[in-house]
Amino acid sequence: MVRGLQAFTPKGEPLFAETLDQKNFVWRESELCIRYEIWAGELNAGSCYADPRTREGRLQINPIQACIMPLSEPQISCSLEVEIPEEWSFTTGLEAHRKENTVVLEACSFDRLVDEPFLAGPNVLSIDIPGTPSSISLLVFGNFPVDKERIAKDLGLCCQWQWNAFGGMDVESYRFLLQTTRQKAHHGVEHETNNLCVLGPDKSLGEEGYEELLSLFSHEFYHAWNVKRLRPASWVPYPLHREAPEPLALMAEGVTTYMGEMALVRCGLFDESKALKDLSTWWQRHKFNPGRLAMDLLEAGNSTWIDGYGNGARGRRMSIYSDGALAAFILDIKLLSENPKAGGIQGLMKHLYAHPALRKNGYTLSDYLAEIERVSEKDSSWYLNEVLKQRKGLDELLESSLEAMGYTLSYAFPWGIWEHNLGIRFDTTRNKIVEVATDSPAARAGLRFGDVWEAGQPELMPGKARYTFKRLGISFEVEMEADASKYFAVPEFESMKKLNAGQMHLRKLWLGVHEQFH
């Protein structure tokens, strides 16, 4: 990210740093000037990006990526000077002063500086979002083929539901910042008074991409409480100078993934079929990932902050997003069934947020389990042992949770013999294997991620046959015999024909047909 790092005295004399590690350096001078370049060629919600074209360009600065942190004085006041074309508009949550093409940003501390992205461009669309006591707005950089009244109304409903569900937020104004792109993109980052999202392709946002737009906004807005104002104790204050592995990352992202979608259901923007579709998607990812049998959710929280958000080694770990969302769903149904008036997992989150000491100092796993016991009025060890620390998969608990609401589970096999009978999923554009099902014919034959099927072979047929693949450019043959359909099955849910009173009531609570907490 950084190139050409150099330090000088105020008189221009070079200074040499003591290198502690690849991210931390020591200069033993009370005053110095540091010069460096940063990479600004990739646009995502956490990056810096610069395109200087006057009419179509844009500038995005995430100070957390651009600025060096003064470890010895993290609370020191900071200023950032940015040059932009005079005809460009800009947005920032910091105090800003502009003179012609120069904008000076002022922050009371480094933490405050790096929590405020700076965006600038020739055309900025601003939309006011109704529904809360505070001023909320949407600022769009790029093409936005979405009905402005529709997004204002829908986003207002979502914000209003979340605002009321948490009992408000200590903020005078809040901004949704959106960068749209021509190519496919999906990324968001939360901040205390705003969130920054990058989404594309822009031409789809008004139609098939509209649900994705709402989901991303809802997820990041939920983070305004769950992460920015309420977070695990090891993240208070957040250690910006190093990685911060945290087992409770599953709460930060899993609960947010789940409640971000359920907020849209409970405010009336998404329906029952969308809620079940989301659940099926998360469950499908869970079943397709052998990491569910290798690492528990608490370990996955630590691992995510160490090796990143990608898959890493295949089948190594669970996901704090989709698997974390399933864990939140299981807890939500359990709490709603045992103490309906307490509001399920959202009632739990509201109570945690209302606790001043936990907002100030952060919460621990013990705090979380104690809150589960308060809401359910029962022991919480089941959640720790059967959900957070288990390595057998969540299928049984998920199925029982669905049954409690009057849904039945079945499995569909929408693809072909490769997937369902041999246990191979391909990247179809390259015939490259992207997943091999555990203990499948493909796994027993020694196939693995990255192997490439030789084009031009006869179409796959049931029965034992030999197939040619390439690995590292070298061809090899394997013999496989298709099993009965059982691999990469897609979970589907249907309502029971007759629901008892308890199932009907629990389903209404889950879908938010009427709210049971205040």
Coordinates of C-alpha atoms in Angstrom, one line a residue:
M1 CA 0.0 0.0 0.0
V2 CA 2.9 2.4 0.7
R3 CA 5.9 3.2 -1.5
G4 CA 8.9 5.3 -1.0
L5 CA 8.6 6.0 2.7
Q6 CA 11.1 8.6 3.8
A7 CA 11.6 10.9 6.8
F8 CA 13.3 14.2 7.1
T9 CA 14.0 16.9 9.7
P10 CA 12.3 20.3 9.4
K11 CA 15.5 21.4 7.6
G12 CA 15.3 18.6 5.0
E13 CA 17.9 16.3 6.4
P14 CA 17.2 12.6 6.0
L15 CA 16.2 10.5 9.0
F16 CA 16.5 6.8 9.3
A17 CA 13.9 4.7 11.1
E18 CA 14.2 1.8 13.5
T19 CA 12.0 -0.9 12.0
L20 CA 10.0 -2.8 14.6
D21 CA 8.0 -4.9 12.1
Q22 CA 6.5 -4.3 8.6
K23 CA 3.9 -1.9 10.0
N24 CA 5.7 -0.1 12.9
F25 CA 8.6 2.2 12.7
V26 CA 10.4 4.5 15.3
W27 CA 12.0 7.9 14.5
R28 CA 13.6 9.4 17.6
E29 CA 12.9 13.0 16.7
S30 CA 10.3 15.3 18.3
E31 CA 9.5 16.9 14.9
L32 CA 9.8 15.4 11.4
C33 CA 8.3 15.3 8.0
I34 CA 7.4 11.9 6.4
R35 CA 6.8 11.5 2.7
Y36 CA 5.4 8.5 0.9
E37 CA 3.1 7.3 -1.8
I38 CA 0.0 5.2 -1.3
W39 CA -1.7 2.8 -3.8
A40 CA -5.0 4.4 -5.0
G41 CA -5.9 2.2 -8.0
E42 CA -8.5 -0.1 -6.5
L43 CA -12.0 1.0 -5.5
N44 CA -13.5 -0.7 -2.5
A45 CA -15.1 0.6 0.7
G46 CA -11.8 0.4 2.6
S47 CA -9.4 1.7 0.0
C48 CA -8.1 4.9 -1.3
Y49 CA -8.9 5.7 -5.0
A50 CA -8.0 8.5 -7.3
D51 CA -9.2 9.2 -10.8
P52 CA -8.3 12.7 -11.8
R53 CA -10.6 13.1 -14.8
T54 CA -12.4 16.4 -14.3
R55 CA -15.8 15.3 -15.6
E56 CA -16.0 11.6 -14.7
G57 CA -13.3 11.1 -12.1
R58 CA -13.6 10.7 -8.3
L59 CA -11.4 10.7 -5.3
Q60 CA -11.8 8.5 -2.2
I61 CA -9.5 8.8 0.8
N62 CA -9.9 6.4 3.7
P63 CA -7.4 7.9 6.2
I64 CA -7.0 4.6 7.9
Q65 CA -5.3 3.5 4.7
A66 CA -3.6 6.8 3.9
C67 CA -2.3 8.2 7.2
I68 CA 0.5 7.1 9.6
M69 CA -0.6 6.6 13.2
P70 CA 1.4 8.4 15.9
L71 CA 1.6 5.6 18.4
S72 CA 3.1 7.7 21.1
E73 CA 0.3 10.3 20.9
P74 CA -2.9 8.6 19.5
Q75 CA -5.2 11.3 20.8
I76 CA -3.3 14.2 19.2
S77 CA -5.3 16.6 17.1
C78 CA -4.8 16.1 13.3
S79 CA -5.4 17.9 10.1
L80 CA -5.5 16.6 6.5
E81 CA -5.1 18.8 3.4
V82 CA -6.6 17.6 0.2
E83 CA -6.5 19.2 -3.3
I84 CA -9.4 18.7 -5.6
P85 CA -10.7 20.5 -8.8
E86 CA -12.5 23.6 -7.9
E87 CA -15.7 22.4 -9.6
W88 CA -15.8 19.2 -7.6
S89 CA -18.1 18.6 -4.6
F90 CA -16.9 16.7 -1.5
T91 CA -18.3 15.1 1.6
T92 CA -16.7 14.4 5.0
G93 CA -17.9 14.2 8.6
L94 CA -14.9 16.2 9.8
E95 CA -14.7 19.9 10.3
A96 CA -13.7 21.2 6.8
H97 CA -12.5 24.5 5.4
R98 CA -12.3 25.0 1.6
K99 CA -10.4 27.7 -0.3
E100 CA -10.6 27.3 -4.1
N101 CA -9.1 23.8 -4.8
T102 CA -7.8 23.1 -1.3
V103 CA -9.8 21.4 1.5
V104 CA -8.4 21.3 5.0
L105 CA -10.0 18.7 7.4
E106 CA -9.7 19.0 11.1
A107 CA -10.0 16.1 13.6
C108 CA -9.7 16.2 17.4
S109 CA -7.8 12.8 17.4
F110 CA -6.3 10.3 15.1
D111 CA -9.1 7.9 15.9
R112 CA -11.6 10.5 14.8
L113 CA -9.6 11.3 11.6
V114 CA -9.4 7.7 10.4
D115 CA -13.1 7.0 11.0
E116 CA -14.2 9.6 8.4
P117 CA -13.7 8.8 4.7
F118 CA -13.4 11.7 2.3
L119 CA -15.1 11.5 -1.0
A120 CA -15.1 14.0 -3.9
G121 CA -16.3 14.2 -7.5
P122 CA -17.9 16.3 -10.1
N123 CA -21.4 15.0 -9.6
V124 CA -22.8 14.1 -6.2
L125 CA -26.5 13.1 -5.7
S126 CA -27.9 13.8 -2.3
I127 CA -31.2 12.3 -1.0
D128 CA -32.7 13.0 2.4
I129 CA -33.9 9.9 4.3
P130 CA -36.9 10.3 6.6
G131 CA -38.0 8.3 9.6
T132 CA -35.7 9.1 12.5
P133 CA -35.1 12.1 14.8
S134 CA -31.6 12.6 13.4
S135 CA -30.7 13.9 10.0
I136 CA -30.0 11.0 7.7
S137 CA -28.9 11.3 4.0
L138 CA -27.7 9.3 1.1
L139 CA -24.9 10.7 -1.0
V140 CA -24.2 8.9 -4.3
F141 CA -21.0 9.1 -6.4
G142 CA -21.5 7.6 -9.8
N143 CA -24.5 6.5 -11.9
F144 CA -27.6 5.7 -9.8
P145 CA -30.6 4.5 -11.9
V146 CA -32.9 4.1 -8.9
D147 CA -36.2 5.9 -8.3
K148 CA -35.2 8.6 -5.7
E149 CA -38.5 8.6 -3.9
R150 CA -38.5 4.9 -3.7
I151 CA -35.1 4.6 -2.1
A152 CA -35.8 7.4 0.3
K153 CA -39.0 5.8 1.5
D154 CA -37.6 2.2 1.7
L155 CA -34.3 3.2 3.4
G156 CA -36.3 5.4 5.7
L157 CA -38.4 2.4 6.8
C158 CA -35.3 0.3 7.4
C159 CA -33.6 3.1 9.4
Q160 CA -36.7 3.7 11.4
W161 CA -37.0 0.1 12.4
Q162 CA -33.4 -0.3 13.5
W163 CA -33.5 3.1 15.3
N164 CA -36.5 2.0 17.3
A165 CA -35.2 -1.5 17.8
F166 CA -32.1 -0.2 19.6
G167 CA -33.9 2.7 21.3
G168 CA -32.1 5.4 19.3
M169 CA -28.5 6.5 18.6
D170 CA -26.4 9.3 20.0
V171 CA -25.8 11.0 16.6
E172 CA -27.0 14.3 15.2
S173 CA -26.6 13.3 11.6
Y174 CA -25.7 10.1 9.7
R175 CA -24.8 9.6 6.0
F176 CA -25.0 6.6 3.7
L177 CA -22.1 7.1 1.2
L178 CA -22.4 5.1 -2.0
Q179 CA -19.8 4.6 -4.8
T180 CA -21.4 2.9 -7.8
T181 CA -19.3 1.1 -10.5
R182 CA -19.8 -0.3 -13.9
Q183 CA -18.3 -3.7 -13.0
K184 CA -19.5 -6.1 -10.3
A185 CA -18.7 -4.9 -6.8
H186 CA -20.1 -5.5 -3.3
H187 CA -18.4 -4.1 -0.2
G188 CA -19.2 -1.9 2.8
V189 CA -17.4 -0.5 5.8
E190 CA -19.1 1.0 8.8
H191 CA -18.1 4.2 10.6
E192 CA -19.5 6.0 13.6
T193 CA -21.5 8.7 11.7
N194 CA -21.6 7.1 8.2
N195 CA -21.1 4.0 6.2
L196 CA -19.3 3.7 2.9
C197 CA -20.5 1.2 0.3
V198 CA -19.2 0.3 -3.2
L199 CA -21.8 -1.6 -5.4
G200 CA -22.1 -2.5 -9.0
P201 CA -22.9 -3.0 -11.7
D202 CA -24.7 0.3 -11.5
K203 CA -27.2 -0.5 -14.3
S204 CA -28.8 -3.3 -12.2
L205 CA -29.4 -1.3 -9.0
G206 CA -32.9 -0.2 -10.0
E207 CA -34.0 -3.7 -10.8
E208 CA -32.5 -7.0 -9.9
G209 CA -29.8 -5.3 -7.8
Y210 CA -32.2 -3.3 -5.7
E211 CA -32.6 -6.0 -3.0
E212 CA -28.8 -6.2 -2.8
L213 CA -28.6 -2.5 -2.4
L214 CA -31.0 -2.5 0.5
S215 CA -29.3 -5.5 2.1
L216 CA -25.9 -3.8 2.0
F217 CA -27.3 -0.5 3.5
S218 CA -29.2 -2.4 6.2
H219 CA -26.1 -4.4 7.2
E220 CA -23.8 -1.4 7.5
F221 CA -26.4 0.7 9.3
Y222 CA -26.8 -2.1 11.9
H223 CA -23.1 -1.9 12.4
A224 CA -23.6 1.7 13.7
W225 CA -24.7 0.0 16.9
N226 CA -23.2 -3.4 16.7
V227 CA -19.4 -2.7 16.3
K228 CA -19.2 1.1 16.3
R229 CA -21.0 1.7 19.6
L230 CA -21.0 -1.8 21.1
R231 CA -18.1 -4.2 20.6
P232 CA -16.0 -6.9 22.2
A233 CA -13.7 -5.6 25.1
S234 CA -10.5 -6.4 23.2
W235 CA -11.6 -3.8 20.6
V236 CA -11.9 -1.0 23.1
P237 CA -10.0 1.0 22.0
Y238 CA -9.5 -0.7 18.7
P239 CA -5.8 -1.5 18.2
L240 CA -5.2 0.2 14.9
H241 CA -1.5 -0.7 14.8
R242 CA -1.9 -4.5 14.7
E243 CA -4.2 -7.3 13.8
A244 CA -7.0 -7.8 16.4
P245 CA -8.2 -11.4 16.4
E246 CA -11.3 -11.8 18.5
P247 CA -13.5 -14.9 19.1
L248 CA -16.6 -12.7 19.3
A249 CA -16.2 -11.5 15.8
L250 CA -19.0 -13.9 15.0
M251 CA -21.3 -11.5 17.0
A252 CA -19.9 -8.5 15.2
E253 CA -20.6 -10.0 11.7
G254 CA -22.9 -12.9 12.3
V255 CA -25.5 -11.1 14.2
T256 CA -25.3 -8.1 11.8
T257 CA -25.6 -10.4 8.8
Y258 CA -28.7 -12.0 10.3
M259 CA -30.4 -8.9 11.7
G260 CA -29.5 -6.8 8.7
E261 CA -31.7 -9.0 6.6
M262 CA -34.4 -9.5 9.3
A263 CA -34.7 -5.7 9.8
L264 CA -35.8 -5.5 6.2
V265 CA -38.3 -8.3 6.7
R266 CA -39.7 -6.9 10.0
C267 CA -40.1 -3.4 8.6
G268 CA -42.1 -4.8 5.6
L269 CA -39.6 -4.4 2.7
F270 CA -38.8 -8.1 2.4
D271 CA -41.3 -10.9 2.7
E272 CA -41.3 -14.4 4.2
S273 CA -40.0 -16.0 1.0
K274 CA -36.9 -13.7 1.1
A275 CA -36.3 -14.5 4.7
L276 CA -36.3 -18.3 3.9
K277 CA -34.2 -17.7 0.8
D278 CA -31.5 -16.0 2.9
L279 CA -31.7 -18.8 5.4
S280 CA -31.3 -21.4 2.6
T281 CA -28.3 -19.5 1.2
W282 CA -26.5 -19.4 4.6
W283 CA -27.3 -23.1 5.2
Q284 CA -26.1 -24.0 1.7
R285 CA -22.8 -22.3 2.4
H286 CA -22.6 -24.1 5.7
K287 CA -23.1 -27.5 4.2
F288 CA -20.8 -26.9 1.3
N289 CA -17.9 -25.9 3.6
P290 CA -16.1 -28.8 5.3
G291 CA -14.5 -26.2 7.6
R292 CA -17.7 -26.6 9.8
L293 CA -16.2 -29.9 10.9
A294 CA -12.7 -28.5 11.5
M295 CA -13.0 -25.3 13.4
D296 CA -15.7 -23.9 15.7
L297 CA -17.2 -20.4 15.4
L298 CA -15.1 -18.9 18.2
E299 CA -11.9 -20.1 16.6
A300 CA -13.1 -18.8 13.3
G301 CA -13.4 -15.3 14.8
N302 CA -9.8 -15.4 15.7
S303 CA -8.8 -16.8 12.3
T304 CA -10.7 -14.3 10.2
W305 CA -8.7 -11.4 11.5
I306 CA -5.5 -13.3 10.9
D307 CA -5.8 -14.8 7.4
G308 CA -8.4 -12.4 6.0
Y309 CA -12.0 -12.8 4.6
G310 CA -11.2 -15.2 1.7
N311 CA -11.5 -19.0 1.9
G312 CA -7.8 -19.4 2.6
A313 CA -6.9 -23.1 2.9
R314 CA -9.9 -25.0 1.6
G315 CA -12.2 -26.3 4.3
R316 CA -10.1 -24.8 7.1
R317 CA -12.7 -22.7 9.0
M318 CA -16.3 -21.6 9.4
S319 CA -17.5 -18.2 8.3
I320 CA -18.3 -15.5 10.9
Y321 CA -20.8 -14.1 8.3
S322 CA -23.0 -17.0 7.0
D323 CA -22.3 -19.5 9.8
G324 CA -22.5 -16.6 12.3
A325 CA -25.9 -15.7 10.9
L326 CA -27.1 -19.3 11.3
A327 CA -25.9 -19.2 15.0
A328 CA -27.9 -15.9 15.4
F329 CA -31.0 -17.4 13.8
I330 CA -30.8 -20.5 16.2
L331 CA -30.5 -18.2 19.2
D332 CA -33.3 -15.9 18.0
I333 CA -35.8 -18.7 17.6
K334 CA -34.8 -20.2 21.0
L335 CA -35.2 -16.8 22.8
L336 CA -38.5 -16.0 21.0
S337 CA -39.9 -19.3 22.0
E338 CA -38.8 -19.2 25.6
N339 CA -39.6 -15.6 26.4
P340 CA -41.5 -13.9 23.5
K341 CA -41.9 -10.5 25.2
A342 CA -38.1 -10.1 25.5
G343 CA -37.8 -9.6 21.8
G344 CA -35.4 -12.5 20.8
I345 CA -31.9 -11.7 19.7
Q346 CA -32.8 -8.0 18.9
G347 CA -34.1 -7.6 22.5
L348 CA -30.8 -9.0 23.7
M349 CA -28.8 -6.6 21.5
K350 CA -30.9 -3.6 22.7
H351 CA -30.3 -4.5 26.3
L352 CA -26.5 -4.8 25.8
Y353 CA -26.5 -1.5 24.0
A354 CA -28.4 0.2 26.8
H355 CA -25.7 -0.9 29.3
P356 CA -23.4 2.1 29.8
A357 CA -20.4 0.1 31.1
L358 CA -20.6 -2.3 28.1
R359 CA -20.7 0.5 25.6
K360 CA -17.7 2.1 27.3
N361 CA -15.6 -0.9 28.0
G362 CA -16.9 -3.5 25.6
Y363 CA -18.4 -6.9 26.4
T364 CA -16.9 -10.4 26.9
L365 CA -18.2 -13.9 26.1
S366 CA -19.3 -14.1 29.7
D367 CA -21.4 -10.9 29.3
Y368 CA -23.0 -12.3 26.2
L369 CA -23.9 -15.7 27.8
A370 CA -25.2 -13.9 30.9
E371 CA -27.5 -11.8 28.7
I372 CA -28.8 -14.9 27.0
E373 CA -29.6 -16.3 30.4
R374 CA -31.4 -13.1 31.4
V375 CA -33.6 -13.1 28.3
S376 CA -34.3 -16.9 28.2
E377 CA -34.4 -17.3 32.0
K378 CA -32.5 -20.5 31.4
D379 CA -28.9 -21.8 31.4
S380 CA -26.9 -20.6 28.4
S381 CA -24.4 -23.5 28.3
W382 CA -26.3 -25.1 25.5
Y383 CA -25.5 -22.2 23.2
L384 CA -21.8 -22.2 24.1
N385 CA -21.3 -26.0 23.7
E386 CA -23.8 -26.8 20.9
V387 CA -23.4 -23.7 18.7
L388 CA -20.3 -21.7 19.4
K389 CA -17.9 -24.6 20.3
Q390 CA -19.3 -27.4 18.2
R391 CA -17.5 -29.0 15.2
K392 CA -20.3 -31.3 13.9
G393 CA -22.4 -28.8 11.9
L394 CA -25.5 -26.9 12.8
D395 CA -28.0 -29.0 10.8
E396 CA -29.9 -30.6 13.7
L397 CA -30.4 -27.3 15.5
L398 CA -31.4 -25.5 12.3
E399 CA -34.0 -28.2 11.5
S400 CA -35.5 -28.1 15.0
S401 CA -35.7 -24.3 14.8
L402 CA -37.6 -24.5 11.5
E403 CA -39.9 -27.1 12.8
A404 CA -40.7 -25.0 15.9
M405 CA -42.2 -22.4 13.4
G406 CA -44.0 -25.0 11.3
Y407 CA -41.6 -25.4 8.4
T408 CA -40.4 -28.7 6.9
L409 CA -37.0 -29.2 5.4
S410 CA -36.2 -30.9 2.1
Y411 CA -33.2 -31.0 -0.3
A412 CA -33.1 -30.1 -3.9
F413 CA -30.6 -31.2 -6.5
P414 CA -30.8 -28.5 -9.2
W415 CA -27.5 -29.2 -11.0
G416 CA -26.0 -32.2 -12.6
I417 CA -24.0 -35.5 -12.0
W418 CA -20.8 -33.6 -11.5
E419 CA -22.1 -31.8 -8.4
H420 CA -24.6 -34.2 -6.9
N421 CA -23.2 -37.6 -7.8
L422 CA -19.4 -37.1 -8.0
G423 CA -19.1 -34.2 -5.5
I424 CA -17.4 -31.6 -7.8
R425 CA -18.2 -28.0 -8.2
F426 CA -16.6 -26.2 -11.2
D427 CA -15.8 -22.6 -12.1
T428 CA -17.7 -23.1 -15.3
T429 CA -15.8 -20.5 -17.3
R430 CA -12.6 -22.4 -16.9
N431 CA -13.7 -25.9 -16.0
K432 CA -11.6 -25.4 -12.8
I433 CA -12.6 -27.3 -9.6
V434 CA -13.6 -24.8 -6.9
E435 CA -15.0 -27.3 -4.3
V436 CA -14.8 -31.1 -3.7
A437 CA -17.4 -32.6 -1.3
T438 CA -16.0 -34.5 1.7
D439 CA -15.8 -38.3 1.2
S440 CA -17.3 -38.0 -2.3
P441 CA -16.1 -40.1 -5.4
A442 CA -14.0 -37.0 -6.4
A443 CA -12.4 -36.7 -3.0
R444 CA -11.6 -40.5 -2.9
A445 CA -10.1 -40.2 -6.4
G446 CA -7.7 -37.5 -5.0
L447 CA -9.2 -34.5 -6.9
R448 CA -8.9 -31.1 -5.2
F449 CA -9.4 -27.4 -5.6
G450 CA -7.6 -26.0 -8.7
D451 CA -7.6 -29.2 -10.8
V452 CA -8.8 -28.5 -14.3
W453 CA -11.0 -30.8 -16.4
E454 CA -9.7 -31.5 -19.8
A455 CA -12.1 -30.0 -22.4
G456 CA -13.4 -32.2 -25.2
Q457 CA -14.2 -35.3 -23.1
P458 CA -17.5 -37.1 -23.7
E459 CA -20.4 -35.9 -21.6
L460 CA -20.4 -37.3 -18.1
M461 CA -22.6 -40.3 -17.6
P462 CA -23.5 -42.5 -14.6
G463 CA -21.3 -45.5 -13.8
K464 CA -17.6 -46.0 -13.5
A465 CA -15.5 -44.1 -15.9
R466 CA -12.1 -42.5 -16.3
Y467 CA -11.6 -38.7 -16.6
T468 CA -8.6 -36.6 -17.5
F469 CA -7.7 -33.6 -15.4
K470 CA -4.7 -31.2 -15.3
R471 CA -2.8 -30.1 -12.2
L472 CA 0.0 -27.6 -12.6
G473 CA -0.3 -28.1 -16.3
I474 CA 0.3 -31.9 -16.2
S475 CA -2.5 -34.3 -17.3
F476 CA -3.6 -37.2 -15.2
E477 CA -6.4 -39.7 -15.1
V478 CA -8.8 -40.6 -12.3
E479 CA -11.5 -43.3 -12.1
M480 CA -14.8 -42.4 -10.5
E481 CA -18.2 -44.0 -10.1
A482 CA -21.1 -41.8 -9.5
D483 CA -23.0 -42.2 -6.2
A484 CA -26.7 -41.6 -5.7
S485 CA -27.5 -37.9 -5.5
K486 CA -26.4 -36.5 -2.2
Y487 CA -23.6 -34.0 -2.6
F488 CA -24.1 -30.2 -2.7
A489 CA -27.8 -30.5 -1.9
V490 CA -29.6 -27.2 -1.6
P491 CA -31.9 -26.9 1.5
E492 CA -35.5 -25.8 0.8
F493 CA -38.3 -25.0 3.2
E494 CA -42.0 -25.4 3.0
S495 CA -44.8 -24.5 5.4
M496 CA -46.6 -27.4 7.1
K497 CA -50.2 -27.7 6.0
K498 CA -51.5 -27.4 9.5
L499 CA -49.7 -25.2 12.2
N500 CA -50.5 -25.4 15.9
A501 CA -51.0 -22.2 17.8
G502 CA -47.4 -22.2 19.1
Q503 CA -45.9 -22.6 15.7
M504 CA -48.1 -19.8 14.2
H505 CA -47.2 -17.4 17.1
L506 CA -43.5 -18.1 16.8
R507 CA -43.5 -17.6 13.1
K508 CA -45.3 -14.2 13.4
L509 CA -42.7 -13.2 16.0
W510 CA -39.8 -14.2 13.8
L511 CA -41.2 -12.4 10.7
G512 CA -42.2 -9.3 12.8
V513 CA -45.9 -9.5 12.0
H514 CA -46.2 -7.8 15.4
E515 CA -43.5 -6.6 17.7
Q516 CA -43.4 -7.9 21.3
F517 CA -40.8 -5.6 22.9
H518 CA -40.5 -1.9 23.5

